[in-house]
Amino acid sequence: MRADAERNRTAILAAAQQVFAERGLNVPLDEIARRAGVGEATLHRRFPDRALLIAGAFTDKMAAYADAAAEALTHDDPWEGFCAYVRRVCAMQSGDRGFADVLTVTFAAVNPVVEQLENHRSAAYRNWLTLIRNAKAAGGLRADFHAEDLVLLLMANAGVVAATADSAPDAWQRLVEYALQAFAAGNTQLLPAPPPRDALLQAMRRTQIITTAE
């Protein structure tokens, strides 16, 4: 890649990270081009579709998301590690409206950049399953907690973050603490059956269609 092309790519990604964080994933791409100081044609040449731009902007943050799950497994108390991970991920959402959305959508792996982002998501999910098993075995997590309950919480938290970012930016913390209390062992009231994983993935793909549409 020529030096000027690489500078444009770097500027576009930096602008995308900033604008997505401020306004979410549905921001017009011409705003990102303007913030990057390039023309729309240059943006589309470097990033032919929105999914590729989103993946490029958030791959590093998704790697941090995966690292957080691995770090939580090192906690001496499995339940505290579980709670620390949930709080950390929700805090990552609160500081970045775009990332709040990225955690609740999934992209088809059509190129190496998107594939890398989805690989980080998969790594985080595998460690999440281990966190759940350990927290249940230690007696801290209720027995009927389901892995996809985190997806529901992240979807709910993304909505709270988007609705309150300008007026009550810490409101998400109350939602998360309510959820963690509900997740704790000792809560024996029966819950409705969790949605099937395939159904949630379908919902995440449907959201992706919306966010990648021009």
Coordinates of C-alpha atoms in Angstrom, one line a residue:
M1 CA 0.0 0.0 0.0
R2 CA 1.3 3.4 -0.9
A3 CA 2.2 5.8 1.9
D4 CA -0.7 8.2 1.1
A5 CA -3.1 5.3 0.9
E6 CA -2.0 4.0 4.3
R7 CA -2.3 7.5 5.8
N8 CA -5.9 7.7 4.5
R9 CA -6.7 4.3 5.9
T10 CA -5.3 5.2 9.3
A11 CA -7.2 8.5 9.3
I12 CA -10.4 6.8 8.3
L13 CA -10.1 4.2 11.1
A14 CA -9.3 6.8 13.7
A15 CA -12.3 8.9 12.6
A16 CA -14.6 5.8 12.5
Q17 CA -13.6 4.8 16.1
Q18 CA -14.3 8.3 17.3
V19 CA -17.6 8.8 15.5
F20 CA -18.9 5.3 16.2
A21 CA -18.1 5.8 19.9
E22 CA -20.0 9.1 20.0
R23 CA -23.0 8.2 17.8
G24 CA -23.2 4.4 17.3
L25 CA -22.9 2.3 14.2
N26 CA -25.6 3.9 12.1
V27 CA -23.8 7.2 11.7
P28 CA -23.6 8.3 8.0
L29 CA -20.4 7.4 6.4
D30 CA -20.0 10.8 4.9
E31 CA -19.5 12.1 8.5
I32 CA -16.7 9.7 9.0
A33 CA -15.1 10.8 5.7
R34 CA -15.4 14.4 6.7
R35 CA -13.9 13.8 10.1
A36 CA -11.0 11.9 8.5
G37 CA -10.4 14.7 6.0
V38 CA -11.0 12.4 2.9
G39 CA -13.6 12.2 0.2
E40 CA -16.4 9.6 0.3
A41 CA -14.9 7.9 -2.7
T42 CA -11.6 7.4 -0.8
L43 CA -13.5 6.0 2.1
H44 CA -15.4 3.5 -0.1
R45 CA -12.2 2.6 -1.9
R46 CA -10.5 1.6 1.3
F47 CA -13.6 0.1 3.0
P48 CA -16.1 -1.0 0.3
D49 CA -18.9 -1.8 2.9
R50 CA -19.8 -0.7 6.4
A51 CA -19.2 -4.2 7.9
L52 CA -15.5 -4.0 6.9
L53 CA -15.1 -0.5 8.3
I54 CA -16.8 -1.5 11.6
A55 CA -14.6 -4.6 11.8
G56 CA -11.4 -2.6 11.2
A57 CA -12.4 0.0 13.8
F58 CA -13.2 -2.5 16.5
T59 CA -10.9 -5.5 16.1
D60 CA -8.5 -4.2 18.8
K61 CA -11.4 -3.6 21.2
M62 CA -12.8 -7.0 20.5
A63 CA -9.4 -8.4 21.3
A64 CA -9.5 -6.6 24.7
Y65 CA -13.0 -8.1 25.2
A66 CA -11.5 -11.6 24.7
D67 CA -8.6 -10.8 27.0
A68 CA -11.0 -9.7 29.7
A69 CA -12.6 -13.1 29.7
A70 CA -9.2 -14.8 29.9
E71 CA -8.2 -12.5 32.8
A72 CA -11.4 -13.2 34.7
L73 CA -10.6 -16.9 34.7
T74 CA -7.5 -16.1 36.8
H75 CA -9.6 -14.8 39.7
D76 CA -9.2 -16.7 43.0
D77 CA -13.0 -16.7 43.5
P78 CA -14.9 -17.9 40.4
W79 CA -18.0 -16.0 41.3
E80 CA -16.1 -12.8 41.8
G81 CA -14.3 -13.4 38.5
F82 CA -17.7 -13.9 36.8
C83 CA -19.0 -10.7 38.2
A84 CA -15.8 -8.8 37.4
Y85 CA -16.1 -9.9 33.8
V86 CA -19.8 -8.8 33.4
R87 CA -19.0 -5.4 35.0
R88 CA -16.0 -4.9 32.8
V89 CA -17.7 -5.8 29.5
C90 CA -20.7 -3.6 30.3
A91 CA -18.3 -0.8 31.2
M92 CA -16.7 -1.2 27.8
Q93 CA -20.1 -0.8 26.3
S94 CA -20.8 2.4 28.4
G95 CA -17.7 4.2 27.1
D96 CA -18.3 3.5 23.4
R97 CA -21.8 3.4 21.8
G98 CA -20.4 1.8 18.7
F99 CA -18.8 -1.1 20.7
A100 CA -22.1 -1.4 22.7
D101 CA -23.7 -2.3 19.4
V102 CA -20.8 -4.4 18.1
L103 CA -21.2 -6.8 21.0
T104 CA -24.8 -7.5 20.0
V105 CA -24.3 -8.0 16.3
T106 CA -22.4 -10.6 14.3
F107 CA -20.9 -10.4 10.9
A108 CA -20.3 -13.0 8.2
A109 CA -16.6 -13.7 7.9
V110 CA -16.2 -12.5 4.3
N111 CA -12.6 -11.1 4.6
P112 CA -9.7 -11.5 7.0
V113 CA -10.5 -8.4 9.0
V114 CA -14.1 -9.4 9.8
E115 CA -12.9 -13.0 10.4
Q116 CA -10.4 -11.7 13.0
L117 CA -13.0 -9.8 14.8
E118 CA -15.3 -12.8 14.9
N119 CA -12.4 -15.0 16.1
H120 CA -11.9 -12.7 19.1
R121 CA -15.6 -13.0 19.8
S122 CA -15.4 -16.8 19.7
A123 CA -12.4 -16.9 22.0
A124 CA -14.3 -14.7 24.5
Y125 CA -17.3 -17.0 24.3
R126 CA -15.3 -20.1 25.0
N127 CA -13.8 -18.6 28.1
W128 CA -17.2 -17.3 29.1
L129 CA -18.5 -20.9 29.1
T130 CA -15.7 -21.8 31.4
L131 CA -16.5 -18.9 33.7
I132 CA -20.0 -20.1 34.0
R133 CA -19.1 -23.6 34.8
N134 CA -16.6 -22.5 37.4
A135 CA -19.0 -20.0 39.1
K136 CA -21.7 -22.7 39.3
A137 CA -19.3 -25.3 40.7
A138 CA -18.2 -22.8 43.3
G139 CA -21.8 -22.2 44.4
G140 CA -22.0 -18.6 43.4
L141 CA -24.0 -18.7 40.2
R142 CA -27.6 -19.9 40.1
A143 CA -27.8 -23.3 38.4
D144 CA -30.3 -22.3 35.7
F145 CA -28.1 -19.4 34.4
H146 CA -27.7 -19.8 30.6
A147 CA -24.7 -18.7 28.6
E148 CA -27.0 -16.6 26.3
D149 CA -28.2 -14.6 29.3
L150 CA -25.2 -12.4 28.8
V151 CA -26.3 -11.6 25.3
L152 CA -29.6 -10.5 26.6
L153 CA -27.9 -8.3 29.2
L154 CA -25.6 -6.8 26.6
M155 CA -28.6 -6.0 24.4
A156 CA -30.4 -4.4 27.3
N157 CA -27.3 -2.5 28.4
A158 CA -26.7 -1.3 24.8
G159 CA -30.2 0.2 24.9
V160 CA -29.6 1.9 28.2
V161 CA -26.3 3.3 27.1
A162 CA -27.8 4.7 24.0
A163 CA -30.8 6.2 25.8
T164 CA -28.9 7.8 28.7
A165 CA -25.5 8.6 27.3
D166 CA -26.1 12.4 27.3
S167 CA -28.2 12.7 30.4
A168 CA -27.4 9.9 32.9
P169 CA -24.2 8.2 31.6
D170 CA -23.9 6.0 34.8
A171 CA -27.4 4.6 34.6
W172 CA -26.1 1.3 33.1
Q173 CA -24.4 0.4 36.4
R174 CA -27.7 0.0 38.2
L175 CA -29.0 -2.3 35.5
V176 CA -25.9 -4.4 35.7
E177 CA -25.9 -4.7 39.5
Y178 CA -29.6 -5.7 39.4
A179 CA -28.7 -8.4 36.9
L180 CA -25.8 -9.7 39.0
Q181 CA -28.0 -10.0 42.0
A182 CA -30.5 -12.0 40.0
F183 CA -27.8 -14.2 38.7
A184 CA -26.5 -15.1 42.1
A185 CA -27.2 -18.6 43.6
G186 CA -30.0 -18.6 46.1
N187 CA -32.5 -17.0 43.8
T188 CA -34.8 -20.0 43.3
Q189 CA -37.8 -18.5 41.5
L190 CA -38.3 -20.3 38.2
L191 CA -37.4 -18.4 35.0
P192 CA -38.8 -18.6 31.5
A193 CA -36.8 -20.8 29.2
P194 CA -33.9 -19.0 27.6
P195 CA -34.1 -18.2 23.9
P196 CA -32.2 -20.8 21.8
R197 CA -28.7 -19.8 20.8
D198 CA -29.7 -20.0 17.1
A199 CA -32.5 -17.6 17.7
L200 CA -30.2 -15.1 19.4
L201 CA -27.7 -15.4 16.6
Q202 CA -30.5 -14.8 14.1
A203 CA -31.4 -11.6 16.0
M204 CA -27.8 -10.5 16.0
R205 CA -27.5 -11.1 12.3
R206 CA -30.8 -9.2 11.7
T207 CA -29.3 -6.2 13.7
Q208 CA -26.2 -6.5 11.5
I209 CA -28.3 -6.1 8.4
I210 CA -29.8 -2.9 9.8
T211 CA -26.4 -1.4 10.9
T212 CA -24.6 -2.2 7.6
A213 CA -27.3 -0.8 5.4
E214 CA -26.4 2.5 3.6

